[in-house]
Backbone as a printed PyTorch tensor [residue, N CA C, xyz], in Angstrom:
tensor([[[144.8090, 115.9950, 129.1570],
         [143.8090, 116.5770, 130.0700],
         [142.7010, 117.2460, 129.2770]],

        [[141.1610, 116.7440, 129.7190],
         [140.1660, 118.0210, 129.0850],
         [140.2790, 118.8000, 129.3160]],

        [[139.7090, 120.2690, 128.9610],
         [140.0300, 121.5290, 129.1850],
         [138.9080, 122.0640, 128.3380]],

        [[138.3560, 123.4990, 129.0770],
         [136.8520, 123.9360, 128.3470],
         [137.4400, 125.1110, 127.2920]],

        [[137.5510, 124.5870, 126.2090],
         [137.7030, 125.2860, 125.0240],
         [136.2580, 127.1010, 125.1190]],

        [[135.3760, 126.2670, 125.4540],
         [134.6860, 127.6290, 125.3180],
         [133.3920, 127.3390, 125.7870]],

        [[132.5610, 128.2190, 125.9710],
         [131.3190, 128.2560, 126.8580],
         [130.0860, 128.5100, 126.0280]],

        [[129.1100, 127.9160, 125.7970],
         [127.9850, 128.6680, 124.3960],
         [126.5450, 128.6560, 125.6210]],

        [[126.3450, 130.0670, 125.6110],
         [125.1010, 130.1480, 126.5260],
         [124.0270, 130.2740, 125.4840]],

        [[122.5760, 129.7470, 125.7220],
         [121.8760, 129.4970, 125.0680],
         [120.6670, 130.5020, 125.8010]],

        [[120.1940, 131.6710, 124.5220],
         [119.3930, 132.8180, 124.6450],
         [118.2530, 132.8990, 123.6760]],

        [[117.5700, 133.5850, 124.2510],
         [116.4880, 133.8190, 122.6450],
         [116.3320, 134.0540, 121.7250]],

        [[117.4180, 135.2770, 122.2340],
         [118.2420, 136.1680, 120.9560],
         [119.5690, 136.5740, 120.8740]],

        [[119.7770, 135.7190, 119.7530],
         [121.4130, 136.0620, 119.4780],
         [121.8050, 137.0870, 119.6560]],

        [[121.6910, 137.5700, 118.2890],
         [122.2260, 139.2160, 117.9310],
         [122.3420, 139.8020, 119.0360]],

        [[121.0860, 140.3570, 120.2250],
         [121.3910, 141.0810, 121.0910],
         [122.5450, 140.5980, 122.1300]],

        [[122.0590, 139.3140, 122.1160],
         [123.5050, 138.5170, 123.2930],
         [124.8980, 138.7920, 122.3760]],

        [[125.0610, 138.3460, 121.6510],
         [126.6370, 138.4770, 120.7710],
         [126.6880, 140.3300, 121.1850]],

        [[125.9050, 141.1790, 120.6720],
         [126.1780, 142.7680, 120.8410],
         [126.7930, 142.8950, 122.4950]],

        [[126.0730, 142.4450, 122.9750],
         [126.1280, 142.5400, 124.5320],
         [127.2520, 141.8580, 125.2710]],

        [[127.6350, 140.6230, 124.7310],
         [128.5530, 140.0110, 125.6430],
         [129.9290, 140.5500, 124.9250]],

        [[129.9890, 140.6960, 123.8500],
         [131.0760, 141.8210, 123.1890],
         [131.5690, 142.8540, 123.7960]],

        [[130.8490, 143.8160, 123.6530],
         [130.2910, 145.4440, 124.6090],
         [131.1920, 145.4930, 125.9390]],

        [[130.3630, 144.5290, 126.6680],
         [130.2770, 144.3340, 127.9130],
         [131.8730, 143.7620, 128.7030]],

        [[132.1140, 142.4130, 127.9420],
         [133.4530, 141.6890, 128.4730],
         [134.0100, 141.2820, 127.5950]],

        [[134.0700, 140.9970, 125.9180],
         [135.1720, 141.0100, 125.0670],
         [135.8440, 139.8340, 125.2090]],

        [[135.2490, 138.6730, 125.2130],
         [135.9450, 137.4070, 125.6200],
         [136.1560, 136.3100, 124.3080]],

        [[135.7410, 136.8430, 122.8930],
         [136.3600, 136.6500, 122.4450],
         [135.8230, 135.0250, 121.9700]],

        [[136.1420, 133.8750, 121.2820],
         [135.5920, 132.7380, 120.9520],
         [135.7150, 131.8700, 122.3400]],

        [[136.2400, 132.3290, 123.6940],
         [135.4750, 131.3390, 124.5060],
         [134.4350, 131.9180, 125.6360]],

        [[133.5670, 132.6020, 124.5760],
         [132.1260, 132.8580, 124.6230],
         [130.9120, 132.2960, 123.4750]],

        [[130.5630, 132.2630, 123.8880],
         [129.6690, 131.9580, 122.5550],
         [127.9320, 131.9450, 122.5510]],

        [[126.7860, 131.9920, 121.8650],
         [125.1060, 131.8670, 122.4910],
         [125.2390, 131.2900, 120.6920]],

        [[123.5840, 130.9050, 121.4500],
         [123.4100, 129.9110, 120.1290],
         [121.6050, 129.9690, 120.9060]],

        [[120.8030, 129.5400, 119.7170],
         [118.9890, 129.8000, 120.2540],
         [118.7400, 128.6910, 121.0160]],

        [[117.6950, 129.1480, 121.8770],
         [117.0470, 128.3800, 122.5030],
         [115.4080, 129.0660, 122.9330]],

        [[114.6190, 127.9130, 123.1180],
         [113.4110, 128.8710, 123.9930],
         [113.1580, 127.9290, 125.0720]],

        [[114.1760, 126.9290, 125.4980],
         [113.7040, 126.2000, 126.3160],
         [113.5720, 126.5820, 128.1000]],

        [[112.3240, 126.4550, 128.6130],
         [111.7870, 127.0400, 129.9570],
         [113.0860, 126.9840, 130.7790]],

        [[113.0680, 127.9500, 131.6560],
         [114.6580, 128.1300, 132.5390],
         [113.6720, 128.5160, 133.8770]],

        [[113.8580, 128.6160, 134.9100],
         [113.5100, 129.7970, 136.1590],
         [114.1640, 129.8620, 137.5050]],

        [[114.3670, 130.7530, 138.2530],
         [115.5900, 130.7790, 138.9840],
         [116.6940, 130.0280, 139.0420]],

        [[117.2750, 129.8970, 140.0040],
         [118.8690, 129.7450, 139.6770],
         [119.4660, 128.6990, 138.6370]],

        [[119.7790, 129.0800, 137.8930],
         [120.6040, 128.2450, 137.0050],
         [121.4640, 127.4030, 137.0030]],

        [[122.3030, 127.8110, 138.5780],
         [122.8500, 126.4540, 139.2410],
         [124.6050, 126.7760, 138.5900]],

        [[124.5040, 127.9980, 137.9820],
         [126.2060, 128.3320, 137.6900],
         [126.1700, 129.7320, 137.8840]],

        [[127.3910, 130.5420, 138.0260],
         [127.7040, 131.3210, 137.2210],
         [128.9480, 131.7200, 137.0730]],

        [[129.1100, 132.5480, 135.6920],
         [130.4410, 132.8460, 135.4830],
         [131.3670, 134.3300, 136.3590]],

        [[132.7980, 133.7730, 136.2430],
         [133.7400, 134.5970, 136.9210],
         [134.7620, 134.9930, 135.9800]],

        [[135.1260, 136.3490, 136.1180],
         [135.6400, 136.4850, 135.8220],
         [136.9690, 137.6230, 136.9020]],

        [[138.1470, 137.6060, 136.9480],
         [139.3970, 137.6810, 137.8340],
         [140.1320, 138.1280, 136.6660]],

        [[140.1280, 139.6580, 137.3430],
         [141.0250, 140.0750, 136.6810],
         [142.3240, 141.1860, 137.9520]],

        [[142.9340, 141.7650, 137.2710],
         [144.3420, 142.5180, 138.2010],
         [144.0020, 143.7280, 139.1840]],

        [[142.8110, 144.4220, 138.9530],
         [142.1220, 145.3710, 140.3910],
         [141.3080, 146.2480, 140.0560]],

        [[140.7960, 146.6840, 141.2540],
         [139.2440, 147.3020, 141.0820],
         [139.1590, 147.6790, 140.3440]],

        [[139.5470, 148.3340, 139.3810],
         [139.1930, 149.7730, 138.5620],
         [138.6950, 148.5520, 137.0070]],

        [[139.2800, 148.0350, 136.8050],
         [138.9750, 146.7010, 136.2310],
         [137.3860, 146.1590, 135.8620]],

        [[137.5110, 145.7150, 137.2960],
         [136.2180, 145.3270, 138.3310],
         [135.4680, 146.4420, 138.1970]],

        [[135.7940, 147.6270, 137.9970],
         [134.3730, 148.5420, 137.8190],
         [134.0470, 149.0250, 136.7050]],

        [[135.0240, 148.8850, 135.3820],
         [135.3110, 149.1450, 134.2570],
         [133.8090, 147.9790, 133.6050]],

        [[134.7200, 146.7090, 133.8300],
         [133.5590, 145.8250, 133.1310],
         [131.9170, 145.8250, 133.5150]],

        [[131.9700, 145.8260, 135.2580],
         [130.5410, 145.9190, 135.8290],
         [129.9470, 146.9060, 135.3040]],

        [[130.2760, 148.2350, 135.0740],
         [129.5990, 149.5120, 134.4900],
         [129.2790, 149.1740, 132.9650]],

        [[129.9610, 148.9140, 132.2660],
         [129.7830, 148.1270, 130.8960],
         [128.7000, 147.5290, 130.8080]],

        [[128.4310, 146.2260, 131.2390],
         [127.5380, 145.5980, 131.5780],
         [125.9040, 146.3870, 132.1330]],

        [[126.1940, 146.8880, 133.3550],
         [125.2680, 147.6310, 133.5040],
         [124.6490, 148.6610, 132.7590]],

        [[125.2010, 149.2480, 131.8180],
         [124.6850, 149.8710, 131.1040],
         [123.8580, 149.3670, 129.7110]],

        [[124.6010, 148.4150, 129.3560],
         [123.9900, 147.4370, 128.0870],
         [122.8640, 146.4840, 129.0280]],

        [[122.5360, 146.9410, 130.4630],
         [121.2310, 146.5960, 130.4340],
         [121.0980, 145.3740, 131.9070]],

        [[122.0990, 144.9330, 131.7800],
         [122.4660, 144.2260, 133.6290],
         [121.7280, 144.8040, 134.3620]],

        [[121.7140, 143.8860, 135.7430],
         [121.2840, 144.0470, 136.6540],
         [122.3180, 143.7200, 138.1830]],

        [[122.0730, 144.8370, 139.0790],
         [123.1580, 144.2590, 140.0480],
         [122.4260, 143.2130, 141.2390]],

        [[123.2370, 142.0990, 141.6380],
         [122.8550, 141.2550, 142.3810],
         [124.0200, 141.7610, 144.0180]],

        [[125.1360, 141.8200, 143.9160],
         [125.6840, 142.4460, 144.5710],
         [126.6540, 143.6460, 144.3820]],

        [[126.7820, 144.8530, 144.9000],
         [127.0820, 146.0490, 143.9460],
         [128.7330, 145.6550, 144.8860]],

        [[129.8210, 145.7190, 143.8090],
         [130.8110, 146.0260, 144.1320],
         [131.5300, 146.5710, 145.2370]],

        [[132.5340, 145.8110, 146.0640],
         [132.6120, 146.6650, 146.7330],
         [134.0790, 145.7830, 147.6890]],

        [[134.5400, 146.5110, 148.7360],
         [135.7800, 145.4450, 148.8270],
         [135.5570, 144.2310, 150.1450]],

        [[136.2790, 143.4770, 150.4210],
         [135.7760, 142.5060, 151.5380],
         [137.7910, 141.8200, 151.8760]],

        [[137.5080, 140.7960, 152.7090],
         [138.4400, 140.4750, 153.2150],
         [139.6020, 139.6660, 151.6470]],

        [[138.7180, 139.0930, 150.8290],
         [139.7570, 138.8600, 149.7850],
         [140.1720, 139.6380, 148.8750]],

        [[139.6000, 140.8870, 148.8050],
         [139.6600, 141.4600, 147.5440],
         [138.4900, 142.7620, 147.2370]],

        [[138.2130, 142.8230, 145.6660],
         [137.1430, 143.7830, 145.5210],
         [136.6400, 143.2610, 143.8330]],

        [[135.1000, 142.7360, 144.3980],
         [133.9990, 142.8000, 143.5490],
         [132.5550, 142.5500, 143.5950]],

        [[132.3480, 142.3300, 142.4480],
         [130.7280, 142.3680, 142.9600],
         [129.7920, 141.0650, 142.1790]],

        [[128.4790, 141.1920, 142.0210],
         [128.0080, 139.8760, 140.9470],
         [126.6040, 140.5170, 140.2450]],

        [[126.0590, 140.7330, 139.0730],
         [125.6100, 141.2800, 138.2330],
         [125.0910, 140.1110, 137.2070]],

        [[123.3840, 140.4290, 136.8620],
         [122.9720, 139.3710, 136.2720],
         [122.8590, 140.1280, 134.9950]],

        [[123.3550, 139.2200, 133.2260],
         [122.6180, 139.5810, 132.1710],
         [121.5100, 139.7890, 131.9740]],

        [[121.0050, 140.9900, 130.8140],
         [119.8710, 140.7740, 130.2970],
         [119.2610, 139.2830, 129.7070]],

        [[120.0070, 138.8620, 129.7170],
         [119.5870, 137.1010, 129.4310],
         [119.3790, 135.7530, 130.3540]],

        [[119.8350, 136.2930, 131.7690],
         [119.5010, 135.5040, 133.1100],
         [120.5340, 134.5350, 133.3870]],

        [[122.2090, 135.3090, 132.7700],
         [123.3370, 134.7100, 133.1010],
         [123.9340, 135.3770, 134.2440]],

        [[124.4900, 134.6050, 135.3190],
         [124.5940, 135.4590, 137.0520],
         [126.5650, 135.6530, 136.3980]],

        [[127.3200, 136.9890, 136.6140],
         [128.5800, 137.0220, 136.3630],
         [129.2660, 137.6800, 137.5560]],

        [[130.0150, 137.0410, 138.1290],
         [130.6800, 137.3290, 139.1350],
         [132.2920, 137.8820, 139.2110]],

        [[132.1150, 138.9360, 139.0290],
         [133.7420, 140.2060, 138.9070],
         [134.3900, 140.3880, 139.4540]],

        [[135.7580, 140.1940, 140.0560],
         [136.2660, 140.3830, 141.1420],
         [138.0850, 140.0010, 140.7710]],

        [[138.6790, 140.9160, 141.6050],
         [140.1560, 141.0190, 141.8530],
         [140.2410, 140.6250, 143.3610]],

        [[141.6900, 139.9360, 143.7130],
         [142.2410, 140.1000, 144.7810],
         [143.0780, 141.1660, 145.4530]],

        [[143.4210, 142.2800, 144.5880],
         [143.6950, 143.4290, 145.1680],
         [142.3220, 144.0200, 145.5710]],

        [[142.9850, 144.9490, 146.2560],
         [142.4270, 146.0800, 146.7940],
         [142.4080, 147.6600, 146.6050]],

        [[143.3930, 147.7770, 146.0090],
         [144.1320, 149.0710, 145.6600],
         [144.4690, 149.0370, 143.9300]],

        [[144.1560, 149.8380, 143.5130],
         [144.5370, 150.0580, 141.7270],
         [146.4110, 150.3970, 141.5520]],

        [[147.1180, 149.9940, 141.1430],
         [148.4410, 149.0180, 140.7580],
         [149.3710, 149.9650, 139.8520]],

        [[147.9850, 150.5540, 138.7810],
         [148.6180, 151.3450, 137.5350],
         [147.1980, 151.5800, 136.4030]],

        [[147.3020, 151.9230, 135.0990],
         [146.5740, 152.5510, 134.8150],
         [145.2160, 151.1730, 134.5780]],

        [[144.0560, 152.1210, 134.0330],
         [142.7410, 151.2480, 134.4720],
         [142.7340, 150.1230, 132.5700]],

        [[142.5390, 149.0120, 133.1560],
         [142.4800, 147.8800, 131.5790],
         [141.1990, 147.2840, 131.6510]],

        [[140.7850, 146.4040, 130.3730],
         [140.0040, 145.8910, 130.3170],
         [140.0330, 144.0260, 130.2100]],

        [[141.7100, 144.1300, 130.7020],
         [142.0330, 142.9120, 130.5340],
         [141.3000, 141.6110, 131.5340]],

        [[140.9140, 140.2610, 131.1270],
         [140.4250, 139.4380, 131.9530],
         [141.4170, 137.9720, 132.0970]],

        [[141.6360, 138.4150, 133.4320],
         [142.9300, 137.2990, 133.6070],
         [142.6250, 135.9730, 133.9790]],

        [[141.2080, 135.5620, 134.4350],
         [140.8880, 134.0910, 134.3720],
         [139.5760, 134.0990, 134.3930]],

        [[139.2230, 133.2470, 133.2330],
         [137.2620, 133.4560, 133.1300],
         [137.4140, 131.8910, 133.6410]],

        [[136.1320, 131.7300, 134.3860],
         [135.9790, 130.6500, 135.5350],
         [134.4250, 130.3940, 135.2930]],

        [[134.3290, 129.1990, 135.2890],
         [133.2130, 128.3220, 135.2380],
         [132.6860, 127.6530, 136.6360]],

        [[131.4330, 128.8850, 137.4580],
         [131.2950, 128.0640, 138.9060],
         [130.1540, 127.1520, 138.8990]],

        [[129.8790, 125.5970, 139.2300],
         [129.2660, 125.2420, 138.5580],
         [128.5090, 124.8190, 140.4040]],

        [[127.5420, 125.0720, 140.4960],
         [126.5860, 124.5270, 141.8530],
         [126.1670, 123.6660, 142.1230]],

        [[127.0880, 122.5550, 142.6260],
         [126.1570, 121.2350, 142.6130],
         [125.9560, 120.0270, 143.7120]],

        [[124.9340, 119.3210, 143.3770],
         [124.5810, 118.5540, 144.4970],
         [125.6050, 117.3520, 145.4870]],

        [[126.8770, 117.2580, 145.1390],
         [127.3600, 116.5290, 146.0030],
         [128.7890, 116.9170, 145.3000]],

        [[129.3920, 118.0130, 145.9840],
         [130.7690, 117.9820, 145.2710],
         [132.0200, 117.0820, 145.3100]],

        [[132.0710, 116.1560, 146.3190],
         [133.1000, 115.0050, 146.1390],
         [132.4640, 114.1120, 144.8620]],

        [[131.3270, 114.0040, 144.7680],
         [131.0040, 113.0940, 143.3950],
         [131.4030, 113.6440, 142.3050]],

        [[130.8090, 114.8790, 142.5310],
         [130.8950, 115.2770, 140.7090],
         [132.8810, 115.8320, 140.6180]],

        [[133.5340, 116.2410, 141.8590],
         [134.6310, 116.1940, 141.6430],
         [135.5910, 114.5160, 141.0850]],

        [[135.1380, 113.7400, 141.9250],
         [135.4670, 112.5990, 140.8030],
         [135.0370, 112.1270, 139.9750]],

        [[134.0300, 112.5910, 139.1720],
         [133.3230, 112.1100, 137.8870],
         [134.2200, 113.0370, 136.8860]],

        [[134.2220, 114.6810, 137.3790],
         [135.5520, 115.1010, 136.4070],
         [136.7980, 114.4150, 136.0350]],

        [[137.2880, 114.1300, 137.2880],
         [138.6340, 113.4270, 137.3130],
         [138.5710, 112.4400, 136.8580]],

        [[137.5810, 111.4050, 136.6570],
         [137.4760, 110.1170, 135.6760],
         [137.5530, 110.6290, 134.5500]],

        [[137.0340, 111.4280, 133.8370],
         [136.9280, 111.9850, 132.4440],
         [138.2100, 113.2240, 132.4620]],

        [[139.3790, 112.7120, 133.0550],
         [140.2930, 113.3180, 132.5220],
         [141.0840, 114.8330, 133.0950]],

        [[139.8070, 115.2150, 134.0730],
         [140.4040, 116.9210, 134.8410],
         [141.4950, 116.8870, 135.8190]],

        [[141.9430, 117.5490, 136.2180],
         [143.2270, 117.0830, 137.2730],
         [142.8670, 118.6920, 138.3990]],

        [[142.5470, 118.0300, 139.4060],
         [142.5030, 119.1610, 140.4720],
         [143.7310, 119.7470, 140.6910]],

        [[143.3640, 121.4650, 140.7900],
         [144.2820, 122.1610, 141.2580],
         [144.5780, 123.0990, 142.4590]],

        [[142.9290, 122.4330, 143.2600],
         [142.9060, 122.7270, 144.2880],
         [141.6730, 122.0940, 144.9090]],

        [[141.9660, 121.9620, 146.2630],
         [140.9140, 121.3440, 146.7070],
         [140.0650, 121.3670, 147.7640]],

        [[139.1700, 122.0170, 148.7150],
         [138.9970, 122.1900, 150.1150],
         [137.8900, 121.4650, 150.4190]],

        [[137.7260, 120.2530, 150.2130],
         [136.8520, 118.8870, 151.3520],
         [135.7320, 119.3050, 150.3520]],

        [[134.2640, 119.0540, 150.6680],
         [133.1410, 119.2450, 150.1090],
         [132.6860, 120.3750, 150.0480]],

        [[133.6240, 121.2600, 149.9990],
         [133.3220, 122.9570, 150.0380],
         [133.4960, 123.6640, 148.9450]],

        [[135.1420, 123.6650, 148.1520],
         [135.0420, 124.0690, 146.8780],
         [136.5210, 123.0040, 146.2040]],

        [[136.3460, 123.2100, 144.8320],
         [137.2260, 122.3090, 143.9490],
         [137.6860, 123.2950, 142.9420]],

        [[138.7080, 123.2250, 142.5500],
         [139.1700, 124.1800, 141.2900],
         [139.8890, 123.2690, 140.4160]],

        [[139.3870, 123.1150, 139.0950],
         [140.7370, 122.0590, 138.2090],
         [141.4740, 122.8800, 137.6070]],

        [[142.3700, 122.3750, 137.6560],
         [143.7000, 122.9860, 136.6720],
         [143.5110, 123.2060, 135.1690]],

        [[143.8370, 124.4150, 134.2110],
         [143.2900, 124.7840, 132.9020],
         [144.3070, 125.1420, 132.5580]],

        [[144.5680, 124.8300, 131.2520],
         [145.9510, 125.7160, 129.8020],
         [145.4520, 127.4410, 129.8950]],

        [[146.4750, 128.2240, 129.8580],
         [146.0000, 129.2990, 129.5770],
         [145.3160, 129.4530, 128.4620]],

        [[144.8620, 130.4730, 128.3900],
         [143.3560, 130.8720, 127.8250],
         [142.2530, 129.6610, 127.3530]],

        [[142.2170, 129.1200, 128.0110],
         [140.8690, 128.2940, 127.7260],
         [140.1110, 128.7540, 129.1600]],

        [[138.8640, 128.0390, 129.4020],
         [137.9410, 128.2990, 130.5390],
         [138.1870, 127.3330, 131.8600]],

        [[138.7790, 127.5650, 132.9820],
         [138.7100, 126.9770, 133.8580],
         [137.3990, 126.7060, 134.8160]],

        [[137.1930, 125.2260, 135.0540],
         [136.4480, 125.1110, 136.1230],
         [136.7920, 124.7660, 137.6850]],

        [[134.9770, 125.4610, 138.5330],
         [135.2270, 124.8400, 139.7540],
         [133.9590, 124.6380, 140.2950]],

        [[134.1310, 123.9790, 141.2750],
         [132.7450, 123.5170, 142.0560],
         [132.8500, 124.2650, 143.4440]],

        [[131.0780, 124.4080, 143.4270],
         [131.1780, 125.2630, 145.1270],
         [129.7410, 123.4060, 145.1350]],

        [[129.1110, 123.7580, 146.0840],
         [127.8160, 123.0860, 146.4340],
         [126.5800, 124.0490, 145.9490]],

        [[125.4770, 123.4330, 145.5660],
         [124.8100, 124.5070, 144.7170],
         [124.1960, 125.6260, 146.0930]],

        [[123.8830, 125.4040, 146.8270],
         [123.4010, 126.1460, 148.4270],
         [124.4360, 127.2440, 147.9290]],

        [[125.4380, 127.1060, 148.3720],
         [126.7670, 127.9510, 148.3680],
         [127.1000, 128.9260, 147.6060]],

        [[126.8790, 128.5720, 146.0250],
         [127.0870, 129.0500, 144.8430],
         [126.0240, 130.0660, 144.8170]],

        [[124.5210, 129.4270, 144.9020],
         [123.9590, 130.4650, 145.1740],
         [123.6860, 132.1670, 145.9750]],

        [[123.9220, 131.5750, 147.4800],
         [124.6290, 132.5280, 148.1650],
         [125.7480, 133.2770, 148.2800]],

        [[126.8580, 132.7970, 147.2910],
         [127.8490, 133.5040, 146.6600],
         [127.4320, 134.8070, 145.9100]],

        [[125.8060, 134.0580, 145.0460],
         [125.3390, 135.1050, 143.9800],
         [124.8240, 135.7840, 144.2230]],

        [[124.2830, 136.0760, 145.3040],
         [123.2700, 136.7110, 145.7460],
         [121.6710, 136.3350, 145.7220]],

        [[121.6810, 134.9960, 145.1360],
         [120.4990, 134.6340, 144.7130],
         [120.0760, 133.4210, 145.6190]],

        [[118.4840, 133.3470, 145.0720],
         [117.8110, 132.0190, 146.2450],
         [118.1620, 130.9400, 145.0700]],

        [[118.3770, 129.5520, 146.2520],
         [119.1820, 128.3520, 145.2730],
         [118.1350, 127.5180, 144.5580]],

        [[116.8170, 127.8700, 144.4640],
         [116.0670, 127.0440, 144.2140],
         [116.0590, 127.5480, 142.2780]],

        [[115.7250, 126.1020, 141.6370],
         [115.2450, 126.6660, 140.0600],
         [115.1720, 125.6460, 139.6080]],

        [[114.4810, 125.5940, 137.8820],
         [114.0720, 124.5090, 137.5420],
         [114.1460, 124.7500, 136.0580]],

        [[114.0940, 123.9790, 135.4700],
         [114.5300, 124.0820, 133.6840],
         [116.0960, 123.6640, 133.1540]],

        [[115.8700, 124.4470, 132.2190],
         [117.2510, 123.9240, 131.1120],
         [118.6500, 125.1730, 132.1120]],

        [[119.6450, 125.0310, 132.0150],
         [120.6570, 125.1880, 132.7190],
         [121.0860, 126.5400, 131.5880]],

        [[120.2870, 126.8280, 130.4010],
         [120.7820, 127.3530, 129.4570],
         [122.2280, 127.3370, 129.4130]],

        [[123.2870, 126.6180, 129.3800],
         [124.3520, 126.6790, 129.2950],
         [125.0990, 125.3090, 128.4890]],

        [[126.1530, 125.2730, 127.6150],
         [126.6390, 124.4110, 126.9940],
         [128.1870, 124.2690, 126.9600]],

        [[128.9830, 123.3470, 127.8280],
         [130.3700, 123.3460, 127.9280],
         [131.0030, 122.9150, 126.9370]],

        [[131.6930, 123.4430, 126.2580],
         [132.6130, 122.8800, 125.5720],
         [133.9070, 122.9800, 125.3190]],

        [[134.4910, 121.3930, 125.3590],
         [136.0400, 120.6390, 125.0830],
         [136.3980, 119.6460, 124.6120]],

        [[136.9530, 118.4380, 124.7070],
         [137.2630, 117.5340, 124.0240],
         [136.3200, 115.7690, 124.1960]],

        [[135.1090, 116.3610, 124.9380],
         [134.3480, 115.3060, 125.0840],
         [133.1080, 115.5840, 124.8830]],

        [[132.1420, 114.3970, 125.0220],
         [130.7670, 114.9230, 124.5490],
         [130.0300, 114.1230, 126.0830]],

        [[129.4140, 114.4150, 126.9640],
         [128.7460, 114.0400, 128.0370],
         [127.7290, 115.2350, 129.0750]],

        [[127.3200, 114.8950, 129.5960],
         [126.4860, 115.4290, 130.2790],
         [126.6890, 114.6440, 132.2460]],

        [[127.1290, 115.8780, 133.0570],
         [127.4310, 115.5440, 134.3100],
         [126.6000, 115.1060, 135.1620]],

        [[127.0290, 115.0190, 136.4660],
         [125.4130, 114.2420, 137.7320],
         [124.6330, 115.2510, 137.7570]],

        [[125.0300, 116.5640, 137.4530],
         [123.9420, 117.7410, 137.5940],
         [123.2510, 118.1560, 136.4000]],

        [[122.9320, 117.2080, 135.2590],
         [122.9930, 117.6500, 133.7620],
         [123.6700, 118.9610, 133.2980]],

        [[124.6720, 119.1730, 133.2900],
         [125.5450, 120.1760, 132.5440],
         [126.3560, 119.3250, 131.8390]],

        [[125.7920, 119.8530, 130.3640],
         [126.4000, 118.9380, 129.2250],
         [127.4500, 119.9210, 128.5870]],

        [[128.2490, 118.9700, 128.1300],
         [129.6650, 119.1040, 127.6120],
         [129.2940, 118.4920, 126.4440]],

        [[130.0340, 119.2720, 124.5810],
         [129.8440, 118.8080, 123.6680],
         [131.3860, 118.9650, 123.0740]],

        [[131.6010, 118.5300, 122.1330],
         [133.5070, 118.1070, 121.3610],
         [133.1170, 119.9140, 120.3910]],

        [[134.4930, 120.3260, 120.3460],
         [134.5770, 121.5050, 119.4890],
         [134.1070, 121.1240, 118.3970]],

        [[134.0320, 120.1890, 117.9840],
         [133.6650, 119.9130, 116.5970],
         [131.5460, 120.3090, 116.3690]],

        [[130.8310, 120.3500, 117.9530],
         [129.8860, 120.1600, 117.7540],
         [129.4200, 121.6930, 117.9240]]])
């Protein structure tokens, strides 16, 4: 099975992104930025999740973040699944925080129990079987609404919403245009129906 070894977002500036995504969420080599100056503007058409064990968590990292310079898109807070919120980088990456509790468990961590790749796109039964040709194995599935594939622990799991959806998940308008600034990587080298390219660890 493929599986996303790690994620390399592409910024202007390193140094400050590496300081920042450190700081902030601590994720360790399946994070990664690398340069770019290529034109980006609204929605990017992903963003990342991260699920971890309960609020305090969820407010631990968002405050982190916010302070090294974030911005909130939706401020934390609890709802029928759970409790979080969605917060854009100083670099115009949308990150979406959230537990399925509701209530804090035991003492407050900084641990992140599944970093998630939401990817927004134009016809999710397609691009759900264009994964599955190249090897992904669904691990969940709800019609043309959302897709989740199955991942090895600690590597990066993906899923698909529809990009409309994803957006409004983020708080953001779905429209945008440019480079996706984002670079998947695992054991293949391709680029999907939505251009989100995938490169081999080796690259």
């Amino acid at each position: 099975m493929n599986a996303i070894d790690a994620i390399t977002l592409e910024v202007t500036d390193t140094a400050a992104a590496e300081a920042f995504y450190e700081a902030a969420f601590g994720l360790g080599d399946r994070l990664r930025v690398r340069a770019t100056d290529a034109p980006t503007a609204g929605f990017r058409g992903y963003a990342l999740s991260l699920v971890v064990s309960q609020p305090s968590t969820v407010d631990s990292l968002i405050g982190t973040a916010l302070a090294g310079g974030a911005t909130t898109l939706k401020p934390a807070s609890k709802s029928l699944w759970g409790y979080g919120g969605v917060i854009r980088d100083p670099f115009g990456t949308i990150w979406k925080i959230a537990t399925s509790q509701k209530k804090d468990t035991g003492p407050a961590t900084r641990e992140v129990d599944e970093f998630v790749l939401l990817l927004g796109v134009a016809d999710v039964a397609a691009t759900k079987q264009f994964y599955t040709d190249h090897g992904l194995t669904v691990g969940k599935s709800f019609g043309r609404k959302y897709v989740e594939f199955a991942a090895p622990e600690k590597t990066v799991k993906l899923a698909l919403y529809s990009r409309k959806f994803a957006a409004k998940d983020a708080g953001v308008d779905p429209e945008g245009s440019g480079s996706h600034r984002l670079v998947v990587g695992g054991a293949a080298f391709f680029t999907d129906p939505d251009g989100f390219q995938w490169e081999t660890a080796a690259a």
